[in-house]
Short mmCIF file of C-alpha atoms and ligand atoms in Angstrom, two decimals:
data_model
loop_
_atom_site.label_atom_id
_atom_site.label_comp_id
_atom_site.label_asym_id
_atom_site.label_seq_id
_atom_site.Cartn_x
_atom_site.Cartn_y
_atom_site.Cartn_z
CA MET A 790 0.00 0.00 0.00
CA SER A 791 1.44 3.36 -0.95
CA VAL A 792 1.63 6.21 1.50
CA GLU A 793 -0.98 8.07 -0.49
CA GLN A 794 -3.50 5.20 -0.27
CA LYS A 795 -2.86 4.70 3.41
CA ARG A 796 -3.75 8.25 4.18
CA LYS A 797 -7.09 7.88 2.46
CA LEU A 798 -9.23 6.51 5.25
CA ILE A 799 -12.61 6.55 3.51
CA THR A 800 -13.19 5.93 -0.17
CA CYS A 801 -16.70 5.96 -1.58
CA THR A 802 -16.84 5.27 -5.30
CA ASN A 803 -19.90 5.91 -7.45
CA ILE A 804 -22.49 4.88 -4.86
CA ASP A 805 -26.16 4.53 -5.80
CA LYS A 806 -28.89 3.83 -3.31
CA SER A 807 -32.63 3.59 -3.77
CA PHE A 808 -35.54 2.38 -1.66
CA LYS A 809 -38.63 0.46 -2.68
CA VAL A 810 -41.67 2.56 -1.89
CA PRO A 811 -45.36 1.91 -2.69
CA GLU A 812 -45.16 4.27 -5.69
CA GLY A 813 -42.16 2.43 -7.15
CA ILE A 814 -38.46 3.04 -6.64
CA HIS A 815 -37.16 6.10 -4.83
CA GLN A 816 -33.59 6.96 -5.74
CA VAL A 817 -31.95 8.69 -2.77
CA VAL A 818 -28.23 8.64 -3.57
CA SER A 819 -26.86 8.86 -7.09
CA ASP A 820 -23.26 8.43 -8.21
CA PHE A 821 -21.80 9.72 -4.97
CA SER A 822 -18.03 9.65 -4.56
CA LEU A 823 -15.91 10.84 -1.67
CA GLU A 824 -12.39 10.47 -0.38
CA ALA A 825 -11.43 11.39 3.15
CA ARG A 826 -7.88 11.59 4.41
CA GLU A 827 -6.79 10.68 7.91
CA ASN A 828 -7.90 13.25 10.52
CA GLU A 829 -9.71 15.32 7.94
CA PHE A 830 -12.90 17.10 9.01
CA ILE A 831 -15.41 16.91 6.16
CA CYS A 832 -18.81 18.55 6.19
CA LEU A 833 -21.58 17.21 3.97
CA PHE A 834 -23.71 20.24 3.38
CA GLY A 835 -27.09 19.67 1.77
CA PRO A 836 -30.75 20.64 1.87
CA GLY A 837 -33.35 18.85 4.00
CA GLN A 838 -34.47 15.38 2.90
CA CYS A 839 -31.72 15.13 0.28
CA GLY A 840 -30.34 11.82 1.48
CA LYS A 841 -27.75 12.88 4.07
CA THR A 842 -28.78 10.35 6.70
CA THR A 843 -28.82 7.67 4.03
CA LEU A 844 -25.20 8.49 3.17
CA ILE A 845 -24.21 8.21 6.83
CA ASN A 846 -26.12 4.92 7.12
CA LEU A 847 -24.24 3.58 4.10
CA ILE A 848 -20.80 4.48 5.45
CA ALA A 849 -21.81 3.24 8.91
CA GLY A 850 -22.82 -0.09 7.39
CA PHE A 851 -26.47 0.02 8.46
CA GLU A 852 -27.45 -0.08 4.78
CA LEU A 853 -25.69 -1.50 1.74
CA PRO A 854 -25.31 0.42 -1.52
CA ASP A 855 -27.02 -0.85 -4.70
CA GLN A 856 -24.01 0.12 -6.77
CA GLY A 857 -20.48 1.26 -6.08
CA SER A 858 -18.12 0.52 -3.23
CA ILE A 859 -17.28 1.90 0.18
CA LEU A 860 -13.87 1.26 1.71
CA VAL A 861 -12.90 2.31 5.20
CA ALA A 862 -9.25 1.81 6.13
CA GLY A 863 -8.90 -0.32 3.00
CA LYS A 864 -11.69 -2.75 3.92
CA PRO A 865 -15.11 -2.89 2.24
CA VAL A 866 -18.00 -1.92 4.51
CA THR A 867 -20.58 -4.69 4.94
CA SER A 868 -21.84 -4.08 8.49
CA PRO A 869 -21.29 -1.68 11.39
CA GLY A 870 -17.80 -1.91 12.84
CA PRO A 871 -15.80 -0.56 15.76
CA GLU A 872 -13.63 1.61 13.54
CA ARG A 873 -16.70 3.74 12.72
CA GLY A 874 -18.44 5.67 15.50
CA VAL A 875 -21.82 7.23 14.76
CA VAL A 876 -23.47 10.24 16.40
CA PHE A 877 -27.15 10.11 15.54
CA GLN A 878 -29.42 12.89 14.31
CA ASN A 879 -31.92 12.14 17.10
CA ILE A 880 -29.16 11.29 19.59
CA SER A 881 -30.68 7.89 20.55
CA LEU A 882 -29.05 7.55 23.97
CA PHE A 883 -30.18 4.46 25.86
CA PRO A 884 -32.62 6.05 28.32
CA TRP A 885 -32.37 3.17 30.81
CA LEU A 886 -28.63 3.71 31.26
CA THR A 887 -26.90 6.57 33.05
CA VAL A 888 -24.38 8.81 31.32
CA MET A 889 -21.62 6.44 32.46
CA GLY A 890 -23.68 3.42 31.34
CA ASN A 891 -24.13 4.90 27.88
CA VAL A 892 -20.52 5.91 27.41
CA GLU A 893 -19.08 2.60 28.64
CA TYR A 894 -21.63 0.49 26.71
CA GLY A 895 -19.34 -0.30 23.77
CA LEU A 896 -16.46 -1.34 26.02
CA LYS A 897 -18.81 -3.49 28.10
CA MET A 898 -20.00 -5.31 24.98
CA ALA A 899 -16.38 -5.90 24.07
CA GLY A 900 -15.81 -7.49 27.48
CA VAL A 901 -13.44 -4.87 28.89
CA PRO A 902 -13.23 -5.33 32.70
CA LYS A 903 -15.32 -2.92 34.75
CA LYS A 904 -12.53 -0.89 36.31
CA GLU A 905 -10.69 -0.33 33.07
CA ARG A 906 -13.78 0.52 31.05
CA GLN A 907 -15.01 3.02 33.62
CA GLU A 908 -11.63 4.72 33.63
CA ARG A 909 -11.68 4.94 29.87
CA ALA A 910 -15.30 6.12 29.80
CA GLN A 911 -14.46 8.75 32.41
CA LYS A 912 -11.75 10.14 30.15
CA TYR A 913 -14.32 10.81 27.43
CA ILE A 914 -16.95 12.09 29.85
CA ASP A 915 -14.35 14.60 31.01
CA LEU A 916 -13.41 15.38 27.41
CA VAL A 917 -16.97 16.42 26.55
CA GLY A 918 -17.26 18.37 29.81
CA LEU A 919 -19.82 16.24 31.63
CA GLN A 920 -17.89 15.44 34.82
CA GLY A 921 -20.33 15.37 37.72
CA PHE A 922 -23.17 13.97 35.58
CA GLU A 923 -21.90 10.37 35.38
CA HIS A 924 -24.87 8.99 37.28
CA ALA A 925 -27.62 11.10 35.70
CA TYR A 926 -30.18 9.50 33.40
CA PRO A 927 -30.64 11.05 29.93
CA VAL A 928 -34.17 12.35 30.71
CA LYS A 929 -32.61 14.72 33.23
CA LEU A 930 -30.19 16.26 30.72
CA SER A 931 -30.64 19.20 28.35
CA GLY A 932 -30.44 18.71 24.58
CA GLY A 933 -26.86 19.97 24.41
CA MET A 934 -25.75 17.71 27.24
CA ARG A 935 -27.41 14.70 25.64
CA GLN A 936 -25.52 15.25 22.45
CA ARG A 937 -22.28 15.55 24.45
CA VAL A 938 -23.05 12.07 25.78
CA GLY A 939 -23.72 10.92 22.22
CA ILE A 940 -20.30 12.18 21.15
CA ALA A 941 -18.55 10.63 24.19
CA ARG A 942 -20.32 7.31 23.59
CA ALA A 943 -19.07 7.13 20.01
CA TYR A 944 -15.56 8.35 20.95
CA CYS A 945 -15.24 5.78 23.72
CA ILE A 946 -14.91 2.82 21.33
CA GLU A 947 -11.97 4.77 19.86
CA PRO A 948 -13.01 4.61 16.22
CA LYS A 949 -10.83 5.89 13.42
CA VAL A 950 -13.82 7.56 11.79
CA MET A 951 -16.60 9.60 13.38
CA LEU A 952 -19.84 9.89 11.43
CA MET A 953 -21.97 12.73 12.75
CA ASP A 954 -25.47 13.19 11.41
CA GLU A 955 -26.69 16.73 12.09
CA PRO A 956 -25.76 16.33 15.75
CA PHE A 957 -26.72 19.90 16.61
CA GLY A 958 -29.79 20.15 14.37
CA ALA A 959 -32.28 20.09 17.25
CA LEU A 960 -30.47 22.61 19.48
CA ASP A 961 -31.34 26.27 19.97
CA ALA A 962 -29.07 28.76 18.21
CA GLN A 963 -26.99 29.70 21.24
CA THR A 964 -26.36 26.13 22.39
CA ARG A 965 -25.55 25.29 18.83
CA TYR A 966 -22.71 27.87 18.64
CA LEU A 967 -21.39 26.61 21.95
CA MET A 968 -21.47 22.99 20.79
CA GLN A 969 -19.66 23.90 17.55
CA GLU A 970 -16.82 25.39 19.60
CA GLU A 971 -16.87 22.39 21.91
CA LEU A 972 -16.75 19.91 19.06
CA GLN A 973 -13.82 21.75 17.52
CA ARG A 974 -12.00 21.62 20.87
CA ILE A 975 -12.78 17.89 21.24
CA TRP A 976 -11.64 17.14 17.71
CA GLN A 977 -8.41 19.11 18.20
CA THR A 978 -7.69 17.16 21.40
CA GLU A 979 -8.62 13.76 19.94
CA LYS A 980 -8.07 13.95 16.20
CA ARG A 981 -10.29 11.71 14.10
CA THR A 982 -11.50 11.58 10.56
CA VAL A 983 -14.92 13.18 10.76
CA ILE A 984 -17.82 13.13 8.32
CA PHE A 985 -20.18 15.75 9.67
CA VAL A 986 -23.61 16.26 8.12
CA THR A 987 -25.27 19.63 8.38
CA ASN A 988 -27.74 21.89 6.65
CA ASN A 989 -26.28 24.96 8.34
CA ILE A 990 -23.67 26.76 6.26
CA GLU A 991 -22.09 28.67 9.17
CA GLU A 992 -21.59 25.45 11.05
CA ALA A 993 -19.95 23.89 8.00
CA ILE A 994 -17.52 26.77 7.46
CA TYR A 995 -16.69 26.97 11.15
CA LEU A 996 -15.82 23.28 11.46
CA ALA A 997 -14.73 21.89 8.11
CA ASP A 998 -11.43 21.33 6.40
CA ARG A 999 -13.49 20.59 3.33
CA ILE A 1000 -17.14 21.15 2.51
CA ILE A 1001 -18.96 18.84 0.10
CA VAL A 1002 -22.10 20.49 -1.20
CA LEU A 1003 -24.84 18.00 -2.01
CA SER A 1004 -27.57 18.39 -4.58
CA ASN A 1005 -31.26 17.91 -3.92
CA CYS A 1006 -32.54 14.33 -3.75
CA PRO A 1007 -31.06 12.07 -5.12
CA ALA A 1008 -27.91 13.23 -3.34
CA THR A 1009 -24.81 13.66 -5.44
CA VAL A 1010 -21.73 15.86 -5.09
CA LYS A 1011 -22.50 19.28 -6.49
CA LYS A 1012 -19.42 21.19 -5.47
CA GLU A 1013 -16.47 21.07 -3.15
CA TYR A 1014 -14.73 23.77 -1.12
CA VAL A 1015 -11.46 23.51 0.75
CA ILE A 1016 -11.60 25.78 3.80
CA GLY A 1017 -8.14 27.05 4.59
CA LEU A 1018 -9.02 29.63 7.25
CA PRO A 1019 -6.98 29.33 10.46
CA ARG A 1020 -8.78 27.93 13.54
CA PRO A 1021 -10.59 28.99 15.63
CA ARG A 1022 -12.58 30.82 13.00
CA GLN A 1023 -14.59 33.97 13.54
CA TYR A 1024 -18.19 33.78 12.32
CA THR A 1025 -18.09 37.47 11.43
CA SER A 1026 -14.63 37.82 9.86
CA PRO A 1027 -14.65 39.13 6.26
CA GLU A 1028 -13.11 35.90 4.93
CA PHE A 1029 -15.80 33.83 6.68
CA LEU A 1030 -18.58 36.00 5.31
CA ALA A 1031 -17.12 35.95 1.81
CA LEU A 1032 -16.97 32.16 1.85
CA ARG A 1033 -20.49 32.00 3.11
CA LYS A 1034 -21.69 34.20 0.29
CA GLU A 1035 -19.81 32.14 -2.28
CA ILE A 1036 -21.12 28.78 -1.10
CA GLN A 1037 -24.69 29.93 -0.68
CA GLN A 1038 -25.02 30.97 -4.29
CA MET B 1349 -46.95 24.88 48.41
CA ASN B 1350 -44.01 22.64 49.23
CA LYS B 1351 -44.08 18.88 48.99
CA LYS B 1352 -44.60 18.25 52.70
CA GLN B 1353 -47.56 20.63 52.91
CA LYS B 1354 -49.04 19.02 49.84
CA ASN B 1355 -48.75 15.54 51.36
CA ILE B 1356 -50.45 16.72 54.54
CA THR B 1357 -53.31 18.28 52.56
CA GLU B 1358 -53.76 15.07 50.62
CA LEU B 1359 -53.79 13.03 53.82
CA ILE B 1360 -56.42 15.27 55.39
CA CYS B 1361 -58.58 15.01 52.28
CA ALA B 1362 -58.32 11.23 52.29
CA VAL B 1363 -59.25 10.95 55.97
CA VAL B 1364 -62.18 13.38 55.56
CA SER B 1365 -63.53 11.58 52.51
CA ILE B 1366 -63.35 8.13 54.11
CA LEU B 1367 -64.90 9.38 57.37
CA THR B 1368 -67.73 11.08 55.50
CA PHE B 1369 -68.42 7.88 53.61
CA LEU B 1370 -68.49 5.84 56.83
CA ILE B 1371 -70.78 8.36 58.57
CA LEU B 1372 -73.20 8.42 55.62
CA TRP B 1373 -73.18 4.62 55.61
CA HIS B 1374 -73.78 4.55 59.36
CA ILE B 1375 -76.72 6.96 59.13
CA GLY B 1376 -78.08 5.36 55.95
CA VAL B 1377 -78.66 1.94 57.50
CA LYS B 1378 -80.48 3.37 60.59
CA GLY B 1379 -83.88 3.05 58.93
CA GLU B 1380 -85.51 0.36 56.78
CA LEU B 1381 -82.31 -0.30 54.88
CA GLY B 1382 -80.77 -1.64 58.09
CA ARG B 1383 -82.56 -4.94 57.62
CA LEU B 1384 -80.78 -5.57 54.33
CA MET B 1385 -77.43 -4.13 55.19
CA PRO B 1386 -75.23 -3.91 58.28
CA GLY B 1387 -73.64 -0.61 59.30
CA PRO B 1388 -69.90 0.02 59.11
CA LEU B 1389 -69.25 -0.62 62.79
CA PRO B 1390 -70.12 -4.34 62.91
CA VAL B 1391 -68.13 -4.88 59.72
CA ILE B 1392 -65.03 -3.13 61.01
CA ARG B 1393 -65.46 -4.84 64.39
CA MET B 1394 -65.66 -8.25 62.73
CA PHE B 1395 -62.65 -7.51 60.55
CA PHE B 1396 -60.42 -6.71 63.51
CA ALA B 1397 -61.95 -9.35 65.79
CA THR B 1398 -61.21 -12.11 63.27
CA LEU B 1399 -57.95 -10.71 61.97
CA PHE B 1400 -55.71 -12.63 64.37
CA GLY B 1401 -58.08 -13.80 67.10
CA GLY B 1402 -61.58 -15.06 66.30
CA THR B 1403 -62.28 -17.18 63.25
CA ILE B 1404 -64.41 -17.17 60.15
CA GLY B 1405 -65.13 -20.78 59.36
CA SER B 1406 -62.20 -22.51 60.99
CA ARG B 1407 -59.55 -19.90 60.28
CA THR B 1408 -58.58 -16.35 61.23
CA MET B 1409 -58.86 -13.54 58.67
CA ILE B 1410 -55.12 -13.26 58.20
CA ILE B 1411 -54.93 -16.96 57.25
CA HIS B 1412 -57.73 -16.50 54.73
CA ILE B 1413 -55.89 -13.53 53.28
CA LEU B 1414 -52.66 -15.52 53.10
CA TYR B 1415 -54.42 -18.38 51.31
CA SER B 1416 -55.71 -16.04 48.61
CA LEU B 1417 -52.40 -14.16 48.39
CA ILE B 1418 -50.26 -17.25 48.05
CA ARG B 1419 -52.50 -18.60 45.29
CA VAL B 1420 -52.31 -15.27 43.48
CA MET B 1421 -48.56 -14.89 43.85
CA ALA B 1422 -47.80 -18.42 42.69
CA GLY B 1423 -49.87 -18.05 39.52
CA TYR B 1424 -48.92 -14.43 38.94
CA PHE B 1425 -45.16 -14.85 39.05
CA LEU B 1426 -45.26 -18.08 37.08
CA GLY B 1427 -47.40 -16.43 34.40
CA ALA B 1428 -45.23 -13.32 34.39
CA ALA B 1429 -42.02 -15.30 33.98
CA VAL B 1430 -43.38 -17.39 31.11
CA GLY B 1431 -45.07 -14.33 29.60
CA VAL B 1432 -41.91 -12.21 29.56
CA VAL B 1433 -39.86 -14.97 27.96
CA LEU B 1434 -42.50 -15.89 25.37
CA GLY B 1435 -43.48 -12.27 24.62
CA LEU B 1436 -39.90 -11.09 24.14
CA SER B 1437 -39.09 -14.11 21.97
CA MET B 1438 -42.16 -13.42 19.84
CA GLY B 1439 -41.14 -9.79 19.42
CA TRP B 1440 -37.53 -10.70 18.68
CA SER B 1441 -37.84 -13.68 16.35
CA ARG B 1442 -40.12 -13.82 13.34
CA LEU B 1443 -40.18 -17.61 13.53
CA VAL B 1444 -41.29 -17.77 17.18
CA GLU B 1445 -43.90 -15.13 16.41
CA ALA B 1446 -45.24 -17.08 13.43
CA VAL B 1447 -45.52 -20.26 15.51
CA PHE B 1448 -47.09 -18.84 18.66
CA SER B 1449 -49.14 -15.83 17.63
CA PRO B 1450 -52.09 -17.71 16.02
CA LEU B 1451 -52.49 -19.89 19.12
CA PHE B 1452 -52.07 -16.96 21.41
CA ARG B 1453 -54.62 -14.86 19.56
CA ILE B 1454 -57.27 -17.52 20.21
CA ILE B 1455 -56.45 -18.15 23.87
CA ARG B 1456 -56.07 -14.51 24.84
CA PRO B 1457 -59.73 -13.36 24.50
CA ILE B 1458 -60.98 -16.24 26.70
CA PRO B 1459 -61.41 -14.90 30.25
CA PRO B 1460 -59.64 -17.18 32.76
CA ILE B 1461 -62.85 -17.90 34.65
CA ALA B 1462 -64.27 -19.55 31.53
CA TRP B 1463 -61.89 -22.45 32.26
CA ILE B 1464 -63.36 -23.09 35.70
CA PRO B 1465 -65.95 -25.72 34.62
CA ILE B 1466 -63.37 -27.67 32.63
CA SER B 1467 -60.96 -27.54 35.54
CA ILE B 1468 -63.63 -28.86 37.87
CA ILE B 1469 -64.45 -31.77 35.58
CA TRP B 1470 -60.81 -32.62 34.94
CA ILE B 1471 -59.00 -32.03 38.17
CA GLY B 1472 -61.63 -30.79 40.59
CA LEU B 1473 -60.43 -27.22 41.04
CA GLY B 1474 -57.84 -28.03 43.69
CA GLU B 1475 -54.84 -25.84 44.41
CA ASP B 1476 -53.05 -26.65 41.16
CA ALA B 1477 -56.14 -25.83 39.10
CA LYS B 1478 -56.64 -22.51 40.89
CA ILE B 1479 -53.02 -21.59 40.34
CA PHE B 1480 -53.34 -22.60 36.71
CA LEU B 1481 -56.31 -20.26 36.24
CA ILE B 1482 -54.38 -17.39 37.81
CA PHE B 1483 -51.38 -18.31 35.71
CA LEU B 1484 -53.52 -17.90 32.58
CA ALA B 1485 -54.74 -14.50 33.71
CA SER B 1486 -51.22 -13.25 34.31
CA PHE B 1487 -49.59 -14.96 31.36
CA CYS B 1488 -51.91 -13.50 28.70
CA TYR B 1489 -51.49 -9.85 29.68
CA VAL B 1490 -47.76 -10.10 30.26
CA THR B 1491 -47.09 -11.96 27.01
CA LEU B 1492 -49.08 -9.44 25.02
CA ASN B 1493 -47.23 -6.46 26.50
CA ALA B 1494 -43.76 -7.98 26.35
CA TRP B 1495 -44.46 -8.90 22.73
CA SER B 1496 -45.52 -5.43 21.68
CA GLY B 1497 -42.72 -3.87 23.76
CA ALA B 1498 -40.11 -5.95 21.98
CA LYS B 1499 -41.63 -5.31 18.56
CA ASN B 1500 -41.68 -1.55 19.06
CA VAL B 1501 -38.10 -1.03 20.21
CA ASP B 1502 -36.79 2.13 18.55
CA PRO B 1503 -34.68 0.86 15.63
CA ASP B 1504 -32.15 3.60 16.38
CA TYR B 1505 -31.37 1.96 19.74
CA LEU B 1506 -30.57 -1.22 17.86
CA ARG B 1507 -28.43 0.66 15.36
CA ALA B 1508 -26.58 2.51 18.10
CA ALA B 1509 -25.91 -0.76 19.91
CA ARG B 1510 -24.72 -2.49 16.74
CA MET B 1511 -22.44 0.45 16.03
CA LEU B 1512 -21.00 0.03 19.53
CA GLY B 1513 -20.27 -3.61 18.80
CA ALA B 1514 -23.19 -5.50 20.39
CA GLY B 1515 -23.83 -9.01 19.04
CA LYS B 1516 -27.26 -10.61 18.60
CA ARG B 1517 -27.50 -12.00 22.13
CA GLN B 1518 -26.27 -8.74 23.59
CA LEU B 1519 -28.90 -6.82 21.61
CA LEU B 1520 -31.63 -8.99 23.10
CA PHE B 1521 -30.48 -8.68 26.70
CA THR B 1522 -29.07 -5.15 26.79
CA ILE B 1523 -31.46 -3.37 24.41
CA VAL B 1524 -34.69 -5.23 23.68
CA LEU B 1525 -35.28 -6.32 27.28
CA PRO B 1526 -34.72 -2.97 29.02
CA ALA B 1527 -36.48 -1.04 26.26
CA SER B 1528 -39.55 -3.24 26.77
CA ILE B 1529 -39.68 -2.81 30.54
CA PRO B 1530 -42.23 0.05 30.62
CA SER B 1531 -44.53 -1.96 28.38
CA ILE B 1532 -43.98 -5.13 30.43
CA PHE B 1533 -44.85 -3.25 33.62
CA ALA B 1534 -48.08 -1.98 32.11
CA GLY B 1535 -48.94 -5.62 31.41
CA LEU B 1536 -47.90 -6.72 34.90
CA GLN B 1537 -50.21 -4.14 36.44
CA VAL B 1538 -53.31 -5.22 34.51
CA ALA B 1539 -52.31 -8.84 35.13
CA LEU B 1540 -52.21 -8.27 38.88
CA SER B 1541 -55.78 -7.02 39.09
CA SER B 1542 -56.95 -9.72 36.72
CA CYS B 1543 -55.27 -12.38 38.91
CA TRP B 1544 -56.87 -10.91 42.00
CA ALA B 1545 -60.30 -11.15 40.37
CA THR B 1546 -59.62 -14.68 39.18
CA VAL B 1547 -58.58 -16.05 42.56
CA LEU B 1548 -61.79 -14.71 44.12
CA ALA B 1549 -63.91 -16.28 41.42
CA ALA B 1550 -62.14 -19.61 41.79
CA GLU B 1551 -62.51 -19.54 45.57
CA MET B 1552 -66.18 -18.67 45.27
CA VAL B 1553 -66.78 -21.67 43.06
CA ARG B 1554 -64.92 -24.26 45.10
CA SER B 1555 -62.80 -23.81 48.17
CA SER B 1556 -62.89 -24.01 51.95
CA GLU B 1557 -60.72 -20.99 52.74
CA GLY B 1558 -59.69 -17.67 51.22
CA LEU B 1559 -61.42 -14.32 50.74
CA GLY B 1560 -63.65 -15.60 47.95
CA TRP B 1561 -64.81 -18.39 50.26
CA ILE B 1562 -65.63 -15.86 53.04
CA ILE B 1563 -68.15 -14.01 50.93
CA ILE B 1564 -69.72 -17.13 49.46
CA ALA B 1565 -69.98 -18.78 52.88
CA GLY B 1566 -71.49 -15.53 54.17
CA MET B 1567 -74.12 -15.75 51.46
CA ASN B 1568 -74.92 -19.36 52.30
CA ASN B 1569 -75.39 -18.49 55.98
CA ASN B 1570 -77.25 -15.32 55.14
CA ASP B 1571 -74.59 -13.44 57.14
CA MET B 1572 -74.39 -9.93 55.69
CA VAL B 1573 -71.70 -8.84 58.13
CA GLN B 1574 -69.41 -11.63 57.00
CA ILE B 1575 -70.00 -10.79 53.32
CA MET B 1576 -69.20 -7.14 53.91
CA THR B 1577 -66.15 -8.02 55.97
CA GLY B 1578 -64.90 -10.20 53.12
CA ILE B 1579 -65.45 -7.38 50.66
CA LEU B 1580 -63.61 -4.94 52.91
CA ALA B 1581 -60.65 -7.33 53.10
CA ILE B 1582 -60.65 -7.79 49.31
CA GLY B 1583 -60.52 -4.03 48.83
CA LEU B 1584 -57.78 -3.49 51.42
CA VAL B 1585 -55.53 -6.26 50.11
CA GLY B 1586 -56.09 -5.17 46.50
CA MET B 1587 -55.14 -1.62 47.42
CA LEU B 1588 -52.03 -2.80 49.25
CA LEU B 1589 -50.98 -4.91 46.26
CA SER B 1590 -51.22 -2.06 43.80
CA MET B 1591 -49.40 0.27 46.21
CA ILE B 1592 -46.50 -2.17 46.47
CA PHE B 1593 -46.59 -2.62 42.71
CA ARG B 1594 -46.28 1.09 42.08
CA LYS B 1595 -43.33 1.37 44.46
CA VAL B 1596 -41.47 -1.40 42.66
CA GLU B 1597 -42.27 0.12 39.28
CA ALA B 1598 -41.08 3.57 40.35
CA ARG B 1599 -37.77 2.01 41.34
CA LEU B 1600 -37.23 -0.07 38.22
CA CYS B 1601 -38.50 2.50 35.73
CA GLN B 1602 -36.78 5.49 37.34
CA TRP B 1603 -35.12 6.36 34.05
CA ASN B 1604 -38.48 6.59 32.33
CA LYS B 1605 -39.79 9.46 34.46
CA SER B 1606 -38.86 13.01 33.65
CA GLY B 1607 -40.38 14.44 36.82
CA SER B 1608 -39.36 14.15 40.52
N1 ATP C 1449 -35.65 3.05 4.51
C1 ATP C 1449 -36.23 3.91 3.67
N2 ATP C 1449 -37.26 3.51 2.91
C2 ATP C 1449 -37.86 4.36 2.05
N3 ATP C 1449 -37.51 5.64 1.88
C3 ATP C 1449 -36.48 6.11 2.63
C4 ATP C 1449 -35.79 5.27 3.56
N4 ATP C 1449 -34.82 6.00 4.16
C5 ATP C 1449 -34.92 7.23 3.61
N5 ATP C 1449 -35.89 7.31 2.71
C6 ATP C 1449 -36.25 8.49 1.91
O1 ATP C 1449 -35.09 9.02 1.36
C7 ATP C 1449 -35.12 10.44 1.36
C8 ATP C 1449 -33.87 10.96 2.05
O2 ATP C 1449 -33.88 10.55 3.39
P1 ATP C 1449 -32.71 10.92 4.39
O3 ATP C 1449 -33.21 10.66 5.76
O4 ATP C 1449 -31.47 10.24 3.98
O5 ATP C 1449 -32.57 12.48 4.15
P2 ATP C 1449 -31.87 13.59 5.04
O6 ATP C 1449 -31.15 14.48 4.13
O7 ATP C 1449 -31.10 12.96 6.13
O8 ATP C 1449 -33.14 14.32 5.64
P3 ATP C 1449 -33.18 15.32 6.89
O9 ATP C 1449 -32.75 16.64 6.40
O10 ATP C 1449 -34.62 15.31 7.30
O11 ATP C 1449 -32.28 14.75 7.94
C9 ATP C 1449 -36.39 10.83 2.07
O12 ATP C 1449 -37.33 11.21 1.12
C10 ATP C 1449 -36.83 9.58 2.77
O13 ATP C 1449 -38.22 9.51 2.83
MG1 MG C 1450 -31.19 13.15 8.20
#
């Protein structure tokens, strides 16, 4: 394997995906290709209902493509795997487990002894800033805190790739800004390859190394922008605003 | 109003409402009605007099209560255990569902007391037959609820668990089972009152002890006080059972409550 290939952690080539619906066949993804390098932060930016969650489900291995191939770390994706952590659009914490129970779940399934897995889970609970809430149940947490748990839960299995499906979509504007800063801090502390889905352009420019703009359904790559601005970025800097204007056209 | 004040207010209301009821009852049976119906005092007196000391038939009240309770508990827990296992398996596996659901759909609408005549002919409605009837009452409700609980598990929980590396067995025990608990508890609650009704019916038909026997024996002796005492005991024990049930549920389903 050449150095160049090694550094490409995700390779999607010409993926098609459609669903059978009562009216016939509904094509949701069409000829989608993507390459992600190690530790790259990629934002998939697209309109509502365009097939973003379907793309995440395909890379996560919850669904299989009709056509094309998906390779993660050189291996074809056929099912979910521990090298791919997913943060869900609707969070989907296990409500019957505490924050600690949720974060350590993956390690528990893997048979890691209690003491070790709690130490490791604690590290990620601290990383997302939830120390003191280890024994709280999800119902008692705010939306922002729940999504912090969602991020810690996926991080805790130490995946190479993090797939994040509009993680902040349901948050109010202020919490959303805060969580964007937090995610950037987390990512800079624990570098991962991230595929981050959003329909918010500011969020994409703030976080991404590269923005992939998706078309309307069926989703396909419409355009691509490399964001070279230094971090942390200012939402109101002239460069930021210029980019925003350019992408929104 | 803080919580303590609120509790005190509720307690006062409860006491006032029960006292008013007893007073109205006491006054109501002063006239003509008194010939058909005893007042509250003889009933309460009989309840406490027979509780540990005097007897109804050949046993004290507490022994009658224990007879009924033990029958209920044996059938209830047996039915609940089988119901949870069968219901979850039906919700989890298409094959198990296909095999058991047609049978279950036929048995479920038959009220447990409809089996009493058959039981009498076959095995004479002894202890095992009574427990079997109660078992049926419990089993049907619990199976139904465990089944629908397991079928309606949020698919995102399953995806999240698979993403975190859970295997098939682990999905069943760490996701499907806990996610179904609220639904299972709803079934357990209905099952409990259904079992309580069934044991009384069974005891009324054939038995020589238990709360159902007390009221039937009271009828045979034309002893209104005994009938009313039996009814009072049925109400008190039923209330106690559902209070205990709710405490257990509140503990086990803590995570499901946003309040408190
Ligand atoms: N399993 C499925 N069966 C049938 N249709 C589906 C299925 N999954 C998705 N779809 C359809 O595919 C389209 C895209 O869905 P998807 O959830 O991927 O979009 P999205 O971009 O994530 O939407 P949102 O902005 O609401 O998050 C929708 O019209 C949806 O109804
Ligand atoms: Mg979506």
